[in-house]
XYZ file of C-alpha atoms in Angstrom:
198
model
C 125.224 91.953 107.406
C 125.267 89.113 104.837
C 124.672 89.186 101.130
C 121.362 87.606 101.508
C 120.462 90.033 104.179
C 121.152 93.020 102.078
C 119.226 91.418 99.070
C 116.124 91.311 101.402
C 116.413 94.795 102.719
C 116.700 96.172 99.093
C 113.508 94.011 98.386
C 111.504 95.667 101.401
C 110.937 99.127 102.223
C 109.597 101.154 105.432
C 106.350 103.018 104.812
C 106.244 106.159 106.892
C 103.214 108.447 107.902
C 104.645 111.359 107.228
C 106.406 112.652 103.509
C 109.186 114.625 105.246
C 110.822 111.387 106.711
C 111.662 110.478 102.965
C 113.698 113.887 102.387
C 112.259 114.062 99.003
C 112.582 116.789 96.599
C 110.069 119.458 96.928
C 108.805 118.902 93.510
C 107.728 115.381 94.506
C 106.110 116.292 97.636
C 103.246 118.113 96.226
C 102.437 115.004 94.082
C 102.890 112.786 97.073
C 100.535 114.524 99.677
C 98.172 115.714 97.110
C 94.400 115.301 98.305
C 91.652 113.633 96.438
C 92.047 111.710 93.491
C 95.292 111.484 91.635
C 93.505 110.512 88.643
C 91.569 114.215 88.588
C 94.822 116.054 89.366
C 96.626 114.167 86.362
C 93.814 115.246 84.108
C 94.481 118.800 85.457
C 97.752 118.510 83.913
C 97.189 116.711 80.641
C 94.985 117.439 77.552
C 94.930 113.581 77.269
C 95.115 111.089 80.014
C 94.766 107.355 79.790
C 95.516 104.350 81.769
C 97.406 101.721 80.352
C 96.741 98.345 81.870
C 99.781 96.163 82.374
C 98.177 93.077 83.822
C 95.291 92.115 86.241
C 95.699 88.448 87.599
C 96.355 86.730 90.772
C 99.872 86.731 92.221
C 101.513 86.619 95.431
C 101.471 90.230 97.578
C 104.843 91.793 98.776
C 106.326 91.134 102.088
C 105.546 94.880 102.986
C 101.841 94.629 101.966
C 100.580 91.370 103.536
C 100.085 93.167 107.143
C 98.449 96.379 105.493
C 95.820 94.194 103.907
C 95.075 91.968 107.036
C 97.278 88.924 105.992
C 99.277 87.117 108.425
C 101.984 86.335 105.694
C 102.164 86.846 102.081
C 99.786 84.978 99.996
C 97.724 85.015 97.053
C 95.595 88.357 95.964
C 94.290 89.864 93.051
C 96.706 92.049 91.505
C 96.441 95.154 89.117
C 99.374 97.040 87.613
C 98.870 100.183 85.322
C 100.704 102.936 83.779
C 99.131 106.327 84.022
C 99.811 108.506 81.041
C 99.689 112.184 80.306
C 99.756 113.163 76.939
C 101.095 109.466 76.428
C 103.978 109.982 78.442
C 104.061 107.965 81.631
C 104.019 109.636 84.692
C 102.911 107.119 87.442
C 103.090 103.407 87.754
C 100.173 101.829 90.235
C 99.851 98.789 91.842
C 96.843 97.420 93.688
C 96.215 94.317 95.620
C 92.942 92.850 96.792
C 92.806 89.751 99.061
C 91.323 86.416 97.383
C 88.853 86.739 100.334
C 87.296 89.830 98.785
C 84.069 89.199 97.093
C 81.971 90.954 93.899
C 79.788 92.643 96.537
C 83.001 94.219 98.218
C 84.488 95.517 94.784
C 81.754 95.207 92.186
C 83.661 96.936 89.586
C 87.087 95.641 90.359
C 87.327 92.590 87.890
C 85.842 94.508 84.872
C 88.086 97.842 85.155
C 90.135 96.974 81.954
C 91.533 100.477 81.021
C 89.388 102.469 83.195
C 90.644 104.588 85.953
C 90.398 102.841 89.550
C 90.572 106.050 90.977
C 87.333 107.319 89.621
C 85.730 104.452 90.920
C 87.108 104.730 94.352
C 86.223 108.414 94.749
C 82.749 108.130 92.824
C 81.881 105.415 95.489
C 80.424 106.638 98.816
C 80.221 103.341 100.338
C 84.501 103.729 100.073
C 86.451 104.515 102.776
C 89.789 105.880 102.507
C 92.445 105.400 105.040
C 95.736 107.560 105.617
C 98.527 107.856 102.952
C 101.846 106.280 103.796
C 105.108 107.026 101.935
C 108.325 105.449 100.739
C 111.751 105.665 99.129
C 112.032 102.596 96.733
C 115.512 101.704 96.043
C 116.293 99.695 92.740
C 116.096 96.252 94.617
C 112.449 96.824 95.589
C 110.073 94.790 93.294
C 107.882 97.791 92.249
C 110.881 99.794 91.405
C 111.898 96.775 89.470
C 108.283 96.422 87.766
C 108.174 99.995 86.916
C 111.751 99.959 85.302
C 110.413 97.137 83.016
C 107.083 98.670 82.289
C 109.157 101.532 80.976
C 111.744 99.603 79.295
C 114.338 101.391 81.087
C 113.809 104.520 78.775
C 113.296 106.924 81.620
C 114.736 105.767 84.837
C 118.306 105.395 85.695
C 119.314 102.141 87.545
C 120.579 104.394 90.500
C 117.583 106.454 90.585
C 115.551 106.102 94.110
C 111.522 106.246 93.334
C 109.005 107.914 95.751
C 105.947 106.390 96.389
C 102.582 106.390 98.372
C 100.104 104.090 99.407
C 96.424 104.198 100.651
C 94.244 101.447 102.169
C 90.411 101.585 100.998
C 87.631 99.893 102.471
C 84.340 98.651 101.167
C 81.802 96.585 103.087
C 84.100 93.777 104.312
C 86.700 94.108 101.538
C 90.283 95.776 101.674
C 92.237 97.221 98.628
C 95.772 98.640 98.843
C 96.612 101.097 96.111
C 100.470 102.179 95.612
C 101.041 104.722 93.460
C 105.151 105.247 92.287
C 105.737 108.525 90.906
C 108.449 108.420 87.720
C 110.405 111.388 87.208
C 108.550 112.732 84.086
C 105.600 113.758 86.537
C 107.725 116.829 87.547
C 107.549 118.212 84.142
C 103.850 118.386 84.146
C 102.294 121.791 84.041
C 98.863 122.474 85.200
C 96.582 123.193 81.708
C 94.638 126.523 81.976
C 91.585 126.926 80.005
C 90.187 130.089 79.053
C 86.560 130.504 80.147
C 84.269 133.075 78.878
């Protein structure tokens, strides 16, 4: 294997339909396979949840995303990246891509999300159809692992640490939208918040 081939393999990953194929620690698996809205689950594990929008702009989609969103080869997409914070601690790096062919009718609120939760929007819209989850281990050379480290300024993630991620394709009218959620080590420290009910 040449150096360029090794580099290419590190920048891509194999997305799998079963979480057990990752050999991920059990503590991660409960987050990776959680049903419903991740936003809702994170809110249940924090007193103050917020979305920190890193950017929302046009960009070139990743090689392992193109086919998933119906593109023959990597091309320009709308891209949104955020950190999901629980009690101000970043616990998830989320990356969303939408083909440029999508219209405002397909995704009417996407362009104006700002620091609002995309998950809340998706799960609150009855016209949105959710696909199946796929899972992957992101090695340090994968672009999303690198972006997560950059967003955290390397304060939480050691260089050699493998990150675990899941992704899901959503459809609305003629549009597709691919959401990838990268779980940071700090997510394992979250505890469900219990409230006393009278």
